[in-house]
């Protein structure tokens, strides 16, 4: 018998769910769209405001007059909403974080209450103030997954500084680019991080980045949290956090912020150029992340929520540092890697803390699935209620394994489609209301109006496949690209006027469910992380041996996609295994491990180009995936013979 393709929300789950039937969802969705402003005005009550807003929504997607504003005129503070109010309202003893260290044999497990998290955040905020950080200053955060990473984000929010978190896996070069783009005045880092028993030289990477920037750097201080106690080199601008706290005040008031004041910048890869500094603002982001966290996961006060993402990605911003904290949730914060010391670690942590809501990426599910069921079944998972995935389409086999083996057939799976730019979930089943189909992100969240367009921009109705756009704004939407509104406009609002263009393709089935088919631009999704082909190409051509490079994504059983690079060499370079290894290592150094080309082919006879010199990636993709029979028309190439030579040299 074949596996079912429809998994109804279970009766047991429905009975107590926040949204407990398809009819209830339909009714709420209809209202959220028909009375959009009324709906979002009500949702603003989730937050504590210093001053009420006077206009719910002031939006135009028209490229000539592009602006996105929500809750205009309101004043509030994000950190107050995530911490102070829980303590003031008597919830200070509630656990904010169960901190699970990389290696519990060597480091201590810790339980941190909301009252403690508030005290630590205030301490960090006072230190930042003492160092001269002011409202509107940009603070770069480059931290391991320790509680101080969250305190740093919250402390910035508290004093109105705009934070820019850089994932701890990024290289000095990548850090330098982001510090320069944001014109950061301050950096917060740690001596070292720990991952899977290894140490990561965070402070040394910051040093290297600042050295690279030289005169270009406006960084006045680097605040360093002592984490491993490992050796670091020291400079006048560096300040130990534990020393600075001695003279710092334990109290630090919350800065009243305008609803539309920037909260953070987060860099993400696009199809062209350097990563974009996506800007999220205060009120709309807080409303949207807290509502989606509550509804998508059917979150309750007694839940233990664990989002396995790093705070360096949007998932860690929205579903660790903000949404759940604004709701007063108890979370697991995990420093380590899910396969250390073995493939059972995740389920060990679930058992340890009685995790009820677990949120992760398909790439991890596939990696664990490959290690066999024993690692899962030897741990008690009876606490689990809802399982979530994010980052890339999940293949039905992995979905079923997650459902049957991990969730014992009991837990609904929420396949949440969204993006760095959307701030929070956009398409997702609600666990008690929407019957699930393995691989489908299913239906829009409240207030979200997806459309499927053909290549000419015509709106397709009913069953259809095409480009995914969103027809109207929602509060969690990014407002601009930092100091580059033109780029924001051109990337998202120009090709299909009047809508937000997602860059994804999708299919809508006969039941109105949405299935994401993947990026339609030159962006590769490696293990749920976006990588721009242009970025990897620029890194490759920085190397003296490389004349030209072209990069494509190819399917990978665990990572979803992986990077396949073609390079043509400079005249004096010799194509051999040493150079291949060196070039892969070079990209790793320039961008970071996630950008390392898995395959690197020397295109001895050159790349396939049209007569006007445009590289034909379509052909490169076909060669890379071995689909030599369906390469199609090569007659427009300047030299059609290169194709056969590429096929011969395939990796
Ligand atoms: C891209 C956004 C949102 C946090 C993690 C990634 C892909 C994301 C899904 C999903 C199919 C998905 C899309 C999207 N994506 N979630 N559930 N099903 N595809 O954030 O780095 O901004 O990447 O990830 O292609 O455009 P991001």
XYZ file of C-alpha atoms and ligand atoms in Angstrom:
678
model
C 0.000 0.000 0.000
C 1.354 3.406 -0.855
C 1.689 6.113 1.787
C -1.230 8.539 2.030
C -0.853 11.957 0.447
C -3.137 13.714 2.893
C -2.535 13.841 6.637
C -5.567 15.302 8.385
C -5.087 17.327 11.515
C -5.915 14.830 14.273
C -9.097 15.099 16.326
C -7.105 15.029 19.536
C -5.057 17.973 18.361
C -8.013 19.915 16.981
C -9.980 19.837 20.183
C -7.656 22.141 22.062
C -6.071 23.975 19.155
C -5.984 27.750 18.874
C -7.406 27.379 15.379
C -9.220 24.059 15.457
C -10.875 23.580 12.066
C -10.585 24.438 8.407
C -13.768 26.517 8.767
C -12.251 28.529 11.611
C -9.132 29.171 9.526
C -11.202 30.154 6.471
C -13.278 32.564 8.519
C -10.259 34.189 10.172
C -8.362 34.340 6.900
C -11.303 35.943 5.080
C -11.572 38.561 7.782
C -7.801 39.208 7.804
C -7.908 40.022 4.108
C -11.259 41.807 3.842
C -10.695 43.950 6.913
C -6.926 43.900 6.802
C -6.410 47.052 8.848
C -8.986 46.015 11.439
C -7.312 42.631 11.788
C -3.823 44.066 12.242
C -5.070 46.830 14.536
C -6.424 44.154 16.887
C -3.184 42.189 16.740
C -1.276 45.255 17.945
C -2.763 44.506 21.384
C -0.206 41.723 21.651
C 2.349 44.398 22.454
C 2.731 46.987 25.205
C 2.911 50.449 23.705
C 4.387 53.622 25.130
C 2.208 55.666 22.822
C -0.586 54.345 20.630
C -0.307 54.480 16.829
C -2.649 56.624 14.775
C -2.471 54.865 11.391
C -2.426 51.063 11.111
C -1.099 50.815 7.590
C 0.447 53.242 5.141
C 1.711 51.226 2.186
C 2.343 51.589 -1.499
C 3.957 48.803 -3.573
C 4.019 51.173 -6.533
C 7.688 51.460 -7.540
C 7.445 55.232 -8.001
C 6.090 55.748 -4.522
C 7.341 52.659 -2.704
C 6.810 52.843 1.031
C 5.818 50.360 3.723
C 4.760 51.660 7.142
C 2.752 49.996 9.869
C 1.430 51.303 13.189
C 2.519 54.816 12.255
C 2.923 57.209 15.159
C 3.149 54.448 17.777
C 6.016 54.280 20.260
C 7.297 51.142 21.951
C 10.396 49.177 22.805
C 10.988 45.633 21.502
C 13.145 44.588 24.464
C 10.534 45.844 26.926
C 8.014 43.595 25.207
C 10.349 40.590 25.205
C 11.562 40.906 28.802
C 10.439 43.665 31.184
C 6.739 43.188 30.851
C 6.926 39.492 31.692
C 8.799 40.318 34.874
C 6.514 43.247 35.756
C 3.459 41.048 35.245
C 4.731 38.361 37.614
C 6.214 35.946 35.100
C 9.826 36.608 36.092
C 10.325 33.080 37.452
C 9.360 31.466 34.184
C 12.269 29.809 32.387
C 13.257 31.823 29.333
C 16.053 29.469 28.278
C 17.284 26.025 29.000
C 20.851 26.452 27.812
C 22.230 23.231 26.399
C 26.013 23.548 25.984
C 28.016 22.018 23.156
C 29.423 19.349 25.442
C 27.524 18.933 28.728
C 30.372 16.813 30.084
C 32.633 19.855 30.004
C 30.262 22.781 30.380
C 27.346 23.436 32.621
C 23.702 23.162 31.626
C 21.949 26.351 32.707
C 18.395 27.453 33.342
C 17.753 31.135 32.850
C 14.547 32.777 34.016
C 12.966 35.835 32.461
C 14.054 37.881 35.490
C 17.655 36.745 35.021
C 17.583 37.344 31.269
C 16.290 40.859 31.924
C 19.025 41.564 34.476
C 21.734 40.308 32.099
C 20.309 42.271 29.197
C 20.211 45.459 31.256
C 23.817 44.893 32.271
C 24.869 44.502 28.673
C 22.808 47.548 27.653
C 24.504 49.693 30.335
C 27.924 48.550 29.172
C 27.050 49.486 25.598
C 25.872 52.896 26.767
C 29.052 53.415 28.777
C 31.045 52.634 25.640
C 29.170 55.399 23.871
C 26.593 53.438 21.853
C 23.685 55.706 20.993
C 20.267 55.310 19.481
C 20.612 54.630 15.736
C 24.248 53.426 15.931
C 24.950 50.152 14.156
C 26.288 47.326 16.284
C 27.650 44.183 14.611
C 27.127 40.991 16.608
C 29.329 37.968 15.843
C 28.625 35.429 18.530
C 28.327 31.737 19.296
C 24.953 30.272 20.303
C 25.162 31.287 23.955
C 22.672 33.336 26.004
C 24.878 36.424 25.607
C 24.061 36.410 21.877
C 20.399 36.945 22.720
C 21.226 39.486 25.442
C 23.304 41.403 22.886
C 20.406 41.595 20.437
C 17.962 42.557 23.182
C 20.388 45.079 24.695
C 20.707 46.850 21.344
C 16.927 46.888 20.955
C 16.670 48.285 24.476
C 18.843 51.320 23.760
C 17.708 51.784 20.161
C 20.918 50.651 18.479
C 20.472 48.829 15.168
C 22.054 45.400 15.366
C 23.500 43.386 12.524
C 24.137 39.761 13.433
C 26.676 37.874 11.353
C 26.519 34.088 11.401
C 29.530 32.668 13.301
C 30.473 30.544 10.272
C 31.287 33.547 8.114
C 34.867 34.499 7.266
C 36.791 37.701 8.128
C 36.265 38.870 4.546
C 32.495 38.447 4.865
C 32.494 40.171 8.270
C 34.500 43.071 6.860
C 32.045 43.570 3.999
C 29.085 43.657 6.354
C 30.755 45.971 8.871
C 31.638 48.339 6.054
C 28.194 48.267 4.469
C 26.432 48.962 7.774
C 29.127 51.473 8.790
C 29.124 49.736 12.170
C 30.417 51.712 15.126
C 30.713 48.761 17.506
C 31.195 45.004 17.459
C 30.130 42.455 20.060
C 31.859 39.077 19.910
C 33.263 36.302 22.115
C 36.787 34.989 22.516
C 35.810 31.703 20.881
C 32.778 29.598 20.124
C 32.322 25.867 20.557
C 30.804 23.524 18.024
C 30.993 19.766 18.069
C 33.975 19.738 20.422
C 35.949 22.197 18.285
C 36.611 25.850 18.983
C 35.844 28.658 16.536
C 38.166 31.668 16.626
C 35.548 34.403 16.706
C 37.659 37.227 18.168
C 40.533 36.390 15.800
C 38.108 36.568 12.860
C 36.918 39.993 13.986
C 40.548 41.129 14.341
C 41.283 39.932 10.810
C 38.166 41.678 9.481
C 39.108 44.996 11.114
C 42.659 44.685 9.879
C 41.340 44.202 6.383
C 39.147 47.280 6.736
C 42.020 49.381 8.082
C 41.222 53.068 7.684
C 37.772 52.193 6.317
C 36.629 50.941 9.689
C 34.556 53.200 11.894
C 34.523 50.639 14.685
C 35.287 52.317 17.995
C 35.088 49.355 20.338
C 34.971 45.586 20.211
C 33.181 44.177 23.233
C 34.416 40.654 23.966
C 32.488 38.088 25.998
C 34.732 35.535 27.696
C 33.295 32.188 26.695
C 35.953 29.475 26.379
C 38.761 31.395 28.093
C 40.956 30.650 25.063
C 43.818 32.922 24.034
C 43.077 36.094 22.135
C 45.204 38.984 20.953
C 44.341 42.394 22.308
C 44.063 45.911 20.944
C 43.270 49.318 22.502
C 39.761 49.283 21.105
C 38.941 45.916 22.732
C 36.936 45.709 25.955
C 36.329 42.580 28.028
C 32.665 42.344 28.867
C 33.245 40.889 32.338
C 35.545 43.808 33.175
C 33.196 46.455 31.813
C 30.302 45.137 33.885
C 32.174 45.952 37.126
C 31.620 49.653 36.697
C 28.361 49.438 34.748
C 24.986 50.183 36.232
C 22.648 47.236 36.744
C 19.721 49.243 35.415
C 19.206 50.696 31.990
C 15.924 52.212 30.833
C 14.240 51.273 27.562
C 14.500 53.862 24.812
C 11.088 54.798 23.406
C 11.262 53.892 19.702
C 9.043 54.858 16.811
C 7.093 51.959 15.334
C 9.095 52.342 12.137
C 12.539 52.815 13.691
C 14.915 50.121 12.392
C 15.363 47.184 14.764
C 18.028 45.278 12.842
C 19.859 44.751 9.577
C 20.410 41.208 8.353
C 22.533 40.395 5.316
C 21.254 37.898 2.805
C 22.494 36.749 -0.579
C 20.810 37.733 -3.799
C 21.263 36.822 -7.421
C 23.638 39.705 -8.082
C 26.242 41.712 -6.222
C 27.164 41.674 -2.574
C 24.728 40.508 0.130
C 21.858 42.883 0.824
C 21.351 44.458 4.244
C 17.673 43.729 4.754
C 16.137 46.183 7.255
C 13.365 45.225 9.676
C 11.628 47.789 11.846
C 10.207 47.656 15.335
C 6.437 47.377 15.765
C 5.363 45.406 12.705
C 8.141 42.869 13.155
C 7.255 42.310 16.815
C 3.536 41.895 16.086
C 4.161 39.557 13.187
C 6.768 37.287 14.784
C 4.827 36.911 18.009
C 1.542 36.144 16.236
C 3.064 33.620 13.819
C 4.977 31.941 16.641
C 1.751 31.524 18.598
C -0.553 30.425 15.780
C 1.737 28.329 13.581
C 3.059 26.258 16.476
C -0.174 26.424 18.495
C 2.047 27.707 21.281
C 0.891 27.629 24.958
C 2.536 28.926 28.084
C 3.569 25.454 29.234
C 5.203 24.529 25.934
C 8.954 24.033 25.624
C 9.890 25.479 22.246
C 13.094 24.580 20.471
C 14.132 26.253 17.249
C 17.437 24.710 16.175
C 18.513 27.617 13.926
C 21.473 29.846 14.691
C 20.727 33.421 15.760
C 22.833 34.478 12.761
C 19.922 33.645 10.441
C 16.469 35.185 10.235
C 14.943 32.046 11.776
C 16.982 32.635 14.924
C 15.971 36.299 14.998
C 12.249 35.730 14.537
C 11.789 32.395 16.323
C 14.351 32.567 19.123
C 15.170 36.177 19.965
C 11.848 37.913 19.256
C 8.581 36.023 18.561
C 8.859 33.484 21.400
C 10.344 35.969 23.870
C 7.605 38.514 23.196
C 5.150 35.717 23.965
C 7.045 34.809 27.150
C 7.875 31.316 25.886
C 10.250 28.814 27.452
C 12.895 27.804 24.942
C 15.887 25.554 24.495
C 19.036 27.375 23.386
C 21.518 24.940 21.912
C 25.182 25.851 21.509
C 26.337 22.772 19.652
C 25.782 20.743 16.498
C 22.950 18.232 16.136
C 25.232 15.297 15.296
C 27.647 15.680 18.213
C 28.539 13.514 20.064
C 26.314 11.338 17.860
C 23.206 11.417 15.664
C 20.980 10.980 18.737
C 21.831 14.382 20.230
C 18.688 16.172 19.059
C 16.371 13.563 20.581
C 18.472 13.460 23.727
C 17.857 17.202 24.119
C 14.145 16.735 23.372
C 13.954 14.095 26.114
C 16.087 16.090 28.542
C 13.873 19.183 28.522
C 10.548 17.697 27.446
C 10.519 19.710 24.225
C 6.973 20.025 22.899
C 7.472 22.159 19.771
C 10.497 21.453 17.584
C 11.493 23.570 14.578
C 14.297 22.641 12.201
C 15.418 22.421 8.563
C 14.896 19.602 6.022
C 18.652 19.217 5.601
C 18.991 18.159 9.240
C 16.043 15.785 8.962
C 17.655 14.112 5.944
C 21.048 13.930 7.615
C 19.576 12.259 10.709
C 17.349 9.977 8.665
C 20.465 8.643 6.916
C 21.857 7.557 10.314
C 18.968 5.187 10.977
C 15.986 5.080 13.312
C 17.772 3.738 16.395
C 19.263 7.088 17.262
C 15.730 8.454 17.436
C 13.784 5.639 19.002
C 16.179 5.108 21.905
C 14.993 8.484 23.270
C 11.600 9.338 24.731
C 9.802 11.742 22.393
C 6.364 11.580 23.957
C 6.539 15.286 24.894
C 6.534 16.382 21.222
C 3.331 18.048 19.979
C 4.182 19.929 16.782
C 7.120 19.545 14.397
C 8.188 22.343 12.082
C 10.423 22.712 9.051
C 11.836 25.707 7.227
C 14.440 26.700 4.691
C 13.788 24.656 1.574
C 11.198 22.325 0.135
C 11.038 19.100 2.136
C 10.973 15.912 0.087
C 8.049 13.593 0.924
C 10.325 10.742 2.168
C 11.940 13.012 4.721
C 8.540 14.459 5.656
C 7.152 10.956 6.292
C 10.171 9.929 8.338
C 9.807 13.073 10.448
C 6.107 12.322 10.888
C 6.231 8.554 11.480
C 9.562 7.971 13.199
C 10.248 11.243 15.034
C 6.642 12.219 15.764
C 5.289 8.655 16.111
C 2.507 9.649 13.698
C 1.084 11.903 16.397
C 2.482 15.365 15.646
C 1.286 17.661 12.892
C 4.096 19.005 10.708
C 4.146 22.694 9.866
C 6.127 23.268 6.669
C 6.685 27.010 6.923
C 7.646 28.920 3.785
C 9.094 32.379 4.349
C 12.227 34.449 3.765
C 14.663 36.816 5.437
C 12.659 39.616 3.807
C 9.255 38.444 5.037
C 10.206 38.506 8.727
C 7.955 35.577 9.595
C 5.872 32.667 8.248
C 3.952 33.347 5.040
C 2.645 29.962 3.905
C 2.122 27.219 6.459
C -0.427 24.704 7.643
C -1.969 25.576 11.013
C -1.568 22.367 12.981
C -5.168 21.973 14.160
C -6.876 23.322 11.066
C -5.123 22.407 7.842
C -4.749 18.848 6.588
C -1.133 18.377 5.596
C 0.385 17.102 2.372
C 4.042 16.022 2.519
C 6.080 18.640 0.687
C 3.467 21.403 0.546
C 3.721 24.668 2.465
C -0.090 24.580 2.034
C -2.001 27.833 2.700
C -1.341 31.506 3.443
C -1.023 32.836 6.960
C -3.562 35.449 8.069
C -3.335 38.649 6.062
C -1.074 37.148 3.370
C -2.278 37.295 -0.235
C -0.147 35.058 -2.485
C -0.534 35.095 -6.255
C 0.883 32.877 -8.979
C 2.014 34.746 -12.099
C 3.166 33.623 -15.490
C 6.469 34.961 -16.840
C 4.682 37.962 -18.367
C 3.149 38.856 -15.028
C -0.383 37.673 -15.762
C -2.225 36.465 -12.648
C -3.049 32.757 -12.947
C -6.178 31.392 -11.301
C -6.934 27.928 -9.916
C -4.460 25.134 -10.499
C -1.339 26.773 -11.837
C 2.435 26.851 -11.789
C 4.494 30.019 -12.038
C 6.137 32.760 -10.011
C 5.123 33.472 -6.443
C 4.352 37.080 -5.561
C 2.512 38.654 -2.617
C -0.180 41.137 -3.534
C -0.311 43.214 -0.359
C 1.842 44.138 2.624
C 1.973 42.530 6.074
C 3.508 44.017 9.234
C 6.605 41.753 9.306
C 7.798 42.743 5.860
C 11.299 44.219 5.363
C 11.148 47.957 4.735
C 14.272 48.577 2.693
C 17.839 47.529 1.958
C 20.144 49.427 4.287
C 21.101 52.746 2.680
C 19.976 51.404 -0.695
C 16.255 51.824 -1.212
C 16.811 51.722 -4.971
C 18.119 48.168 -4.716
C 15.150 47.204 -2.547
C 12.791 48.586 -5.155
C 14.580 46.969 -8.090
C 14.888 43.559 -6.470
C 11.368 43.124 -5.192
C 8.964 45.644 -6.719
C 9.939 46.318 -10.312
C 9.572 43.122 -12.356
C 5.919 42.516 -11.391
C 4.480 45.941 -10.584
C 2.233 46.332 -7.581
C 3.408 43.123 -5.889
C 6.280 41.862 -3.739
C 8.322 39.421 -5.854
C 9.604 36.511 -3.786
C 12.170 35.036 -6.202
C 10.515 31.615 -5.768
C 8.565 29.489 -8.172
C 5.460 27.666 -6.968
C 2.564 25.477 -7.937
C -0.994 25.784 -6.642
C -2.890 22.496 -6.709
C -6.583 21.741 -7.103
C -7.129 22.186 -3.340
C -5.519 25.613 -3.413
C -2.381 24.364 -1.654
C 0.929 26.027 -2.492
C 4.029 23.943 -3.284
C 7.291 25.856 -3.477
C 9.369 24.646 -6.419
C 12.550 26.576 -5.564
C 14.342 29.768 -6.549
C 13.808 31.132 -10.027
C 16.859 33.408 -9.809
C 20.588 32.703 -9.544
C 20.387 31.867 -5.884
C 21.402 28.427 -4.611
C 19.829 26.976 -1.487
C 22.522 25.005 0.347
C 21.252 23.309 3.509
C 18.487 25.899 3.758
C 20.891 28.831 3.414
C 20.901 31.173 0.505
C 24.061 31.559 -1.527
C 24.349 33.847 -4.548
C 26.113 32.334 -7.565
C 27.619 35.763 -8.274
C 29.136 35.869 -4.785
C 30.898 32.532 -5.206
C 32.054 33.542 -8.680
C 33.537 36.805 -7.388
C 35.355 34.886 -4.669
C 36.833 32.490 -7.242
C 38.074 35.196 -9.590
C 39.883 36.868 -6.697
C 42.345 33.983 -6.983
C 45.272 34.637 -9.347
C 44.917 31.292 -11.087
C 41.317 31.967 -12.131
C 40.394 33.812 -15.305
C 36.659 33.270 -15.218
C 34.147 31.359 -13.119
C 30.540 30.238 -13.406
C 28.644 28.607 -10.578
C 25.422 26.587 -10.567
C 23.438 24.619 -8.012
C 22.943 20.858 -8.356
C 20.640 18.616 -6.309
C 22.206 16.981 -3.242
C 20.630 14.196 -1.161
C 21.241 15.872 2.211
C 21.898 19.550 1.529
C 19.085 20.009 -0.960
C 21.419 21.758 -3.343
C 25.166 21.935 -3.530
C 27.599 24.186 -5.388
C 29.148 23.170 -8.710
C 31.771 25.602 -10.027
C 33.314 25.855 -13.479
C 36.536 27.808 -13.797
C 38.725 28.767 -16.687
C 42.325 29.285 -15.664
C 44.839 32.026 -16.201
C 47.432 31.201 -18.877
C 50.176 30.283 -16.419
C 48.077 28.063 -14.146
C 48.073 24.261 -14.315
C 44.818 22.370 -13.798
C 45.619 19.699 -11.224
C 44.219 18.270 -7.993
C 46.292 20.598 -5.820
C 44.876 23.655 -7.528
C 41.369 22.229 -7.303
C 41.748 21.774 -3.551
C 43.322 25.203 -3.223
C 40.463 26.925 -5.056
C 37.817 25.217 -2.954
C 39.734 26.194 0.166
C 40.038 29.728 -1.163
C 36.248 30.164 -1.447
C 35.845 28.725 2.020
C 38.260 31.333 3.308
C 36.739 34.253 1.416
C 33.083 33.602 2.279
C 32.810 30.724 4.733
C 32.372 26.936 4.784
C 28.798 27.015 3.434
C 30.020 28.555 0.167
C 32.652 25.885 -0.581
C 32.084 24.411 -4.059
C 31.510 20.699 -3.655
C 32.491 20.167 -7.306
C 35.007 22.219 -9.219
C 35.559 21.588 -12.902
C 38.331 23.150 -14.962
C 36.649 24.307 -18.141
C 39.745 23.814 -20.276
C 38.037 24.692 -23.551
C 36.147 27.614 -22.031
C 32.573 28.252 -20.880
C 29.504 28.028 -23.104
C 28.760 31.574 -24.233
C 26.419 33.196 -26.654
C 27.909 35.283 -29.423
C 27.249 38.327 -27.314
C 29.348 36.784 -24.533
C 26.607 35.773 -22.093
C 27.337 32.567 -20.166
C 24.563 30.010 -20.691
C 23.917 28.665 -17.248
C 21.114 26.451 -18.471
C 23.754 24.361 -20.245
C 26.097 24.394 -17.263
C 23.303 23.099 -15.048
C 22.528 20.254 -17.435
C 26.183 19.244 -17.663
C 26.594 19.403 -13.896
C 23.568 17.171 -13.262
C 24.564 14.742 -16.011
C 21.458 15.452 -18.088
C 23.467 15.406 -21.286
C 20.570 14.228 -23.393
C 18.399 17.214 -22.629
C 20.888 20.020 -23.097
C 18.728 21.436 -25.870
C 19.618 23.966 -28.474
C 23.299 24.909 -28.572
C 23.202 26.646 -31.934
C 23.273 30.110 -30.394
C 26.635 29.407 -28.788
C 29.715 31.141 -30.100
C 31.476 27.764 -30.013
C 29.075 24.798 -29.677
C 32.029 22.412 -29.341
C 32.786 23.498 -25.797
C 29.719 21.584 -24.630
C 31.170 18.176 -25.534
C 34.423 19.087 -23.852
C 32.569 20.133 -20.703
C 30.708 16.833 -20.679
C 33.996 14.945 -20.891
C 35.446 16.886 -17.970
C 32.401 16.581 -15.705
C 33.148 16.003 -12.010
C 14.300 31.002 0.711
C 14.511 32.050 1.768
C 12.996 31.633 6.134
C 14.105 31.221 6.939
C 15.134 30.346 6.303
C 15.598 30.716 4.924
C 13.420 28.846 0.645
C 12.304 28.743 2.903
C 10.895 27.116 2.619
C 9.895 26.096 2.662
C 10.347 25.656 0.407
C 11.581 27.320 1.402
C 12.777 29.671 -0.438
C 12.945 31.095 0.061
N 12.462 28.341 1.622
N 11.374 28.013 3.514
N 9.214 25.811 3.778
N 9.663 25.394 1.523
N 11.302 26.602 0.305
O 15.591 32.102 4.727
O 17.790 32.497 3.602
O 15.894 34.139 3.422
O 15.820 31.931 2.235
O 14.342 29.709 1.300
O 13.452 29.489 -1.634
O 12.928 32.060 -0.956
P 16.319 32.734 3.515
